[in-house]
Each structure stands twice: as C-alpha cells, then as structure tokens.
C-alpha positions as a LaTeX table, in Angstrom:
\begin{tabular}{lrrr}
\hline
Residue & $x$ (\AA) & $y$ (\AA) & $z$ (\AA) \\
\hline
Met1 & $-12.73$ & 3.73 & $-5.23$ \\
Tyr2 & $-10.65$ & 6.16 & $-3.21$ \\
Thr3 & $-6.82$ & 6.40 & $-3.33$ \\
Ser4 & $-4.65$ & 8.81 & $-1.38$ \\
Gly5 & $-1.30$ & 9.08 & 0.37 \\
Ala6 & 2.40 & 9.60 & 0.03 \\
Leu7 & 3.81 & 10.34 & $-3.39$ \\
Ile8 & 7.39 & 11.30 & $-4.14$ \\
Leu9 & 8.01 & 13.59 & $-7.10$ \\
Thr10 & 11.59 & 13.87 & $-8.30$ \\
Asn11 & 13.72 & 13.99 & $-11.42$ \\
Asp12 & 16.51 & 12.03 & $-9.70$ \\
Gly13 & 16.43 & 8.66 & $-11.48$ \\
Glu14 & 18.94 & 7.02 & $-9.13$ \\
Phe15 & 16.89 & 8.02 & $-6.10$ \\
Val16 & 13.71 & 6.61 & $-7.69$ \\
Tyr17 & 15.55 & 3.36 & $-8.43$ \\
Gln18 & 16.80 & 3.09 & $-4.84$ \\
Val19 & 13.32 & 3.66 & $-3.40$ \\
Thr20 & 11.19 & 1.68 & $-5.85$ \\
His21 & 13.19 & $-1.34$ & $-7.00$ \\
Pro22 & 12.15 & $-4.46$ & $-5.05$ \\
Lys23 & 15.76 & $-5.63$ & $-4.57$ \\
His24 & 16.34 & $-2.72$ & $-2.16$ \\
Glu25 & 13.41 & $-3.91$ & $-0.01$ \\
Ile26 & 12.17 & $-0.41$ & 0.79 \\
Glu27 & 8.92 & $-0.76$ & 2.70 \\
Lys28 & 5.70 & 0.90 & 1.62 \\
Thr29 & 2.83 & 0.84 & 4.11 \\
Tyr30 & $-0.83$ & 1.10 & 3.11 \\
Thr31 & $-4.07$ & 1.45 & 5.01 \\
Val32 & $-6.68$ & $-0.49$ & 3.04 \\
Thr33 & $-10.44$ & $-0.54$ & 3.51 \\
Ile34 & $-11.97$ & $-3.65$ & 1.97 \\
Lys35 & $-15.50$ & $-4.93$ & 1.46 \\
Gly36 & $-16.33$ & $-7.79$ & 3.81 \\
Ile37 & $-15.07$ & $-9.02$ & 7.14 \\
Val38 & $-11.54$ & $-10.33$ & 6.75 \\
Lys39 & $-10.75$ & $-13.70$ & 8.29 \\
Gln40 & $-7.53$ & $-14.58$ & 10.06 \\
Glu41 & $-6.83$ & $-17.27$ & 7.41 \\
Glu42 & $-6.99$ & $-14.58$ & 4.71 \\
Val43 & $-4.53$ & $-12.42$ & 6.64 \\
Glu44 & $-2.20$ & $-15.41$ & 6.87 \\
Gln45 & $-2.43$ & $-15.87$ & 3.09 \\
Leu46 & $-1.28$ & $-12.27$ & 2.60 \\
Arg47 & 1.51 & $-12.77$ & 5.12 \\
Lys48 & 2.79 & $-15.81$ & 3.19 \\
Gly49 & 2.30 & $-14.31$ & $-0.28$ \\
Val50 & $-0.56$ & $-14.70$ & $-2.75$ \\
Lys51 & $-0.64$ & $-15.51$ & $-6.44$ \\
Ile52 & $-1.63$ & $-12.56$ & $-8.59$ \\
Glu53 & $-1.43$ & $-12.74$ & $-12.35$ \\
Asp54 & 1.75 & $-14.64$ & $-13.21$ \\
Tyr55 & 3.67 & $-14.28$ & $-9.93$ \\
Lys56 & 3.43 & $-14.90$ & $-6.21$ \\
Thr57 & 3.90 & $-11.86$ & $-4.01$ \\
Lys58 & 6.59 & $-11.75$ & $-1.36$ \\
Pro59 & 5.35 & $-12.10$ & 2.22 \\
Ala60 & 3.63 & $-8.97$ & 3.51 \\
Lys61 & 3.29 & $-7.56$ & 6.99 \\
Val62 & $-0.45$ & $-7.40$ & 7.69 \\
Lys63 & $-2.38$ & $-6.08$ & 10.67 \\
Ile64 & $-6.15$ & $-5.92$ & 11.11 \\
Leu65 & $-6.93$ & $-2.38$ & 12.24 \\
Lys66 & $-10.72$ & $-2.55$ & 12.42 \\
Thr67 & $-13.71$ & $-4.60$ & 11.35 \\
Glu68 & $-17.15$ & $-3.05$ & 10.99 \\
Glu69 & $-19.89$ & $-5.67$ & 10.89 \\
Glu70 & $-22.65$ & $-3.10$ & 10.29 \\
Lys71 & $-20.85$ & $-1.68$ & 7.23 \\
Asn72 & $-19.49$ & $-5.08$ & 6.14 \\
Gln73 & $-15.97$ & $-3.61$ & 5.91 \\
Ser74 & $-12.51$ & $-4.27$ & 7.28 \\
Arg75 & $-9.50$ & $-1.98$ & 7.54 \\
Leu76 & $-6.01$ & $-3.44$ & 7.25 \\
Glu77 & $-2.48$ & $-2.14$ & 7.39 \\
Ile78 & $-0.36$ & $-3.85$ & 4.71 \\
Thr79 & 3.38 & $-3.33$ & 4.35 \\
Ile80 & 5.15 & $-4.57$ & 1.21 \\
His81 & 8.47 & $-3.87$ & $-0.46$ \\
Glu82 & 7.71 & $-4.94$ & $-4.03$ \\
Gly83 & 5.27 & $-2.26$ & $-5.16$ \\
Lys84 & 4.20 & $-3.72$ & $-8.50$ \\
Asn85 & 1.40 & $-1.93$ & $-10.35$ \\
Arg86 & $-1.84$ & $-2.07$ & $-8.31$ \\
Gln87 & $-0.27$ & $-4.80$ & $-6.16$ \\
Val88 & $-2.16$ & $-4.16$ & $-2.92$ \\
Arg89 & $-5.50$ & $-4.05$ & $-4.76$ \\
Lys90 & $-4.67$ & $-7.32$ & $-6.55$ \\
Met91 & $-3.56$ & $-8.95$ & $-3.30$ \\
Cys92 & $-6.89$ & $-8.11$ & $-1.67$ \\
Glu93 & $-8.79$ & $-9.37$ & $-4.71$ \\
Ala94 & $-6.78$ & $-12.62$ & $-4.48$ \\
Ile95 & $-8.24$ & $-13.26$ & $-1.02$ \\
Gly96 & $-11.74$ & $-12.36$ & $-2.20$ \\
His97 & $-12.09$ & $-8.75$ & $-1.05$ \\
His98 & $-12.72$ & $-5.64$ & $-3.15$ \\
Val99 & $-10.73$ & $-2.53$ & $-2.15$ \\
Leu100 & $-12.94$ & 0.42 & $-1.24$ \\
Ala101 & $-10.17$ & 2.82 & $-0.19$ \\
Leu102 & $-6.39$ & 2.73 & $-0.36$ \\
His103 & $-4.00$ & 5.10 & 1.41 \\
Arg104 & $-0.20$ & 4.89 & 1.19 \\
Ser105 & 0.76 & 6.05 & 4.65 \\
Lys106 & 4.54 & 5.47 & 4.58 \\
Ile107 & 7.42 & 5.10 & 2.18 \\
Ala108 & 10.80 & 4.05 & 3.57 \\
Gly109 & 9.64 & 4.80 & 7.10 \\
Ile110 & 8.61 & 8.36 & 6.24 \\
Gly111 & 4.95 & 8.82 & 7.06 \\
Val112 & 2.44 & 11.14 & 5.48 \\
Lys113 & 1.91 & 12.67 & 8.92 \\
Asp114 & 5.65 & 13.49 & 9.05 \\
Ile115 & 5.40 & 15.79 & 6.01 \\
Pro116 & 3.46 & 19.04 & 6.34 \\
Leu117 & 0.95 & 19.80 & 3.60 \\
Arg118 & 1.76 & 22.98 & 1.71 \\
Lys119 & 0.35 & 25.00 & $-1.09$ \\
Met120 & 1.96 & 24.32 & $-4.41$ \\
Glu121 & 4.25 & 27.17 & $-5.36$ \\
Ile122 & 5.25 & 28.07 & $-8.87$ \\
Phe123 & 8.84 & 29.13 & $-9.22$ \\
Arg124 & 9.74 & 31.49 & $-12.07$ \\
Gln125 & 13.19 & 32.05 & $-13.41$ \\
\hline
\end{tabular}
C-alpha cells in the first residue's frame, strides 16, 4: 500500500488545532486508487456518509477521476474535513474497496503542487 502527499510539520499547537479539528471544517483532499471498478451507488454512499467503526462519517465530496477495467482499479478524489485516523481507507473499505494508493493532495486549499520540494536543511546554532 502506497501513501504520499501533503504533511504539515509544526510546533504551533494552536495552528495544528485550527487545521485538524473537525469543528473548523478544514478540507483535506485525497486522490485514492482502489481495487475494483467503483459504482455510482458507492460514490453516493460516500457522499452521504458511511458507517465506520462506531460512527458515521460526515458527507464527503467525491469525484471519479478514472476507471481502468484492464487493471480492475478506480481512482477517486475524496474531500473530507474530519480527518480521523485512517478515515479515507476505512471509508473505501466500507463500500467494499481496498485502497491501493492514497495521496493527500491538498490541505486547507493548499495543494502539494503549490509547495516546491526542497532538500532538508539542518540548521545549527
């Protein structure tokens, strides 16, 4: 299973709270590759919210990006604002599809493509 994407590293607890707490409804957008060909009814389930573990997810924005019959895969764009642990994976499992790859492409409207990749620098005092 492959996971990649946007990650914010900070020691500012208030900032983390503002970005991650569901009550602030900050959107996180994922590109998800799943096993199988997704059906429109399954997309509608995600849009309405699905039961995972002991809760029902809030409605998600879902778009089918691509289906590949020959590979038996589908690619979706899923936008949520809850962000519970492994939520997108669990949502896909709830509609009967195993996640093959997961990429967080945006947090709060800031896309991975908007941030240049750089070498990590070590700062010495």
